[in-house]
Amino acid sequence: MTAPTLKKRITELGAELTQRYKEEKDLVIICTLKGSILFVADLMREIDLPLEVDFISVASYHGGLTSGQLQVVHGMTTQITHRPVLIVEDIVDTGRTLKKLKEMISEGNPRSIEVCALLDKPSRRLVEIEADYVGFTIEDLFVVGYGLDYQQRYRNLPYIGVLSDPQ
């Protein structure tokens, strides 16, 4: 996906989200670190509404293997009680992390929780969960760039590409 393709779709998502939340007050966008940082920075500039942004960093891996347990590495500081929350994700893959993240955020008693994902890989889904807003649906490929990494590299690429041999 080229940089202009990403820009065009993010502008469209911003317009959709502006329309969706125009009657709401106190929108909170929660960016999942680190992969969503570029996406959220561009997306929130396309949402023509007052909003607050916060960040959360979670991990389900230890030593390169998934533990199945979600650990909060960096928690939110924003009060979300009775406020609409939009989780901004880089990619929805198996859905496990997103499902657990939504459960954790729901404990803060928000008015609503929705998800906007830049990329969706439905063929990899292991749990029943979907993003409410999706930039692009992709095949089961290992992608990097625009925030997505391989061993902390390639996040800074202005486009998304397929890493042919992630080994």
mmCIF file of N, CA and C in Angstrom, residues 1 16 21 39-40 61-62 64-65 80 85 88 90 101 108 118 131 134-135 146 155 157 164:
data_model
loop_
_atom_site.group_PDB
_atom_site.id
_atom_site.type_symbol
_atom_site.label_atom_id
_atom_site.label_comp_id
_atom_site.label_asym_id
_atom_site.label_seq_id
_atom_site.Cartn_x
_atom_site.Cartn_y
_atom_site.Cartn_z
ATOM 1 N N MET A 1 0.834 -1.161 0.000
ATOM 2 C CA MET A 1 0.000 0.000 0.000
ATOM 3 C C MET A 1 0.885 1.232 0.000
ATOM 4 N N GLU A 16 -15.830 9.317 8.049
ATOM 5 C CA GLU A 16 -16.803 8.377 8.635
ATOM 6 C C GLU A 16 -16.904 8.553 10.142
ATOM 7 N N TYR A 21 -19.443 10.259 15.288
ATOM 8 C CA TYR A 21 -19.317 10.820 16.635
ATOM 9 C C TYR A 21 -19.743 12.288 16.744
ATOM 10 N N PHE A 39 -0.657 5.636 12.430
ATOM 11 C CA PHE A 39 -2.062 5.616 12.028
ATOM 12 C C PHE A 39 -2.882 6.582 12.871
ATOM 13 N N VAL A 40 -2.747 6.533 14.186
ATOM 14 C CA VAL A 40 -3.553 7.407 15.041
ATOM 15 C C VAL A 40 -3.189 8.871 14.825
ATOM 16 N N TYR A 61 3.227 -11.608 24.592
ATOM 17 C CA TYR A 61 4.368 -12.439 24.216
ATOM 18 C C TYR A 61 5.438 -12.378 25.290
ATOM 19 N N HIS A 62 6.124 -13.480 25.462
ATOM 20 C CA HIS A 62 7.260 -13.533 26.374
ATOM 21 C C HIS A 62 8.304 -14.432 25.727
ATOM 22 N N GLY A 64 9.346 -14.338 22.719
ATOM 23 C CA GLY A 64 8.985 -14.688 21.350
ATOM 24 C C GLY A 64 7.800 -15.626 21.231
ATOM 25 N N LEU A 65 7.286 -16.111 22.356
ATOM 26 C CA LEU A 65 6.144 -17.024 22.329
ATOM 27 C C LEU A 65 4.948 -16.364 22.991
ATOM 28 N N ILE A 80 -12.414 7.387 31.381
ATOM 29 C CA ILE A 80 -13.283 7.004 30.256
ATOM 30 C C ILE A 80 -14.721 6.727 30.679
ATOM 31 N N VAL A 85 -15.506 5.559 23.528
ATOM 32 C CA VAL A 85 -14.109 5.179 23.342
ATOM 33 C C VAL A 85 -13.939 4.542 21.966
ATOM 34 N N VAL A 88 -7.926 2.437 18.522
ATOM 35 C CA VAL A 88 -7.282 2.479 17.210
ATOM 36 C C VAL A 88 -6.165 1.442 17.198
ATOM 37 N N ASP A 90 -3.467 -1.116 14.827
ATOM 38 C CA ASP A 90 -2.762 -1.229 13.559
ATOM 39 C C ASP A 90 -3.300 -2.399 12.741
ATOM 40 N N LEU A 101 -8.384 -6.670 25.234
ATOM 41 C CA LEU A 101 -8.266 -5.228 25.414
ATOM 42 C C LEU A 101 -9.643 -4.591 25.581
ATOM 43 N N GLY A 108 -13.745 0.113 32.685
ATOM 44 C CA GLY A 108 -13.767 1.546 32.975
ATOM 45 C C GLY A 108 -15.122 2.183 32.747
ATOM 46 N N LEU A 118 -6.501 -0.265 11.057
ATOM 47 C CA LEU A 118 -5.957 0.039 9.742
ATOM 48 C C LEU A 118 -6.023 -1.193 8.851
ATOM 49 N N ALA A 131 -13.550 -5.467 13.925
ATOM 50 C CA ALA A 131 -13.393 -4.021 14.035
ATOM 51 C C ALA A 131 -14.637 -3.365 13.443
ATOM 52 N N VAL A 134 -12.638 -0.433 9.280
ATOM 53 C CA VAL A 134 -11.432 -1.094 8.772
ATOM 54 C C VAL A 134 -10.899 -0.306 7.581
ATOM 55 N N GLY A 135 -9.594 -0.057 7.626
ATOM 56 C CA GLY A 135 -8.961 0.603 6.493
ATOM 57 C C GLY A 135 -8.844 -0.328 5.305
ATOM 58 N N TYR A 146 4.683 1.773 8.095
ATOM 59 C CA TYR A 146 3.621 2.622 8.622
ATOM 60 C C TYR A 146 3.223 2.194 10.044
ATOM 61 N N ARG A 155 9.202 0.230 11.086
ATOM 62 C CA ARG A 155 8.041 1.023 11.499
ATOM 63 C C ARG A 155 7.970 2.367 10.782
ATOM 64 N N LEU A 157 8.701 3.254 7.753
ATOM 65 C CA LEU A 157 8.401 3.302 6.318
ATOM 66 C C LEU A 157 7.080 4.037 6.097
ATOM 67 N N SER A 164 8.952 -10.573 2.638
ATOM 68 C CA SER A 164 8.890 -11.886 1.995
ATOM 69 C C SER A 164 9.473 -13.011 2.835
#
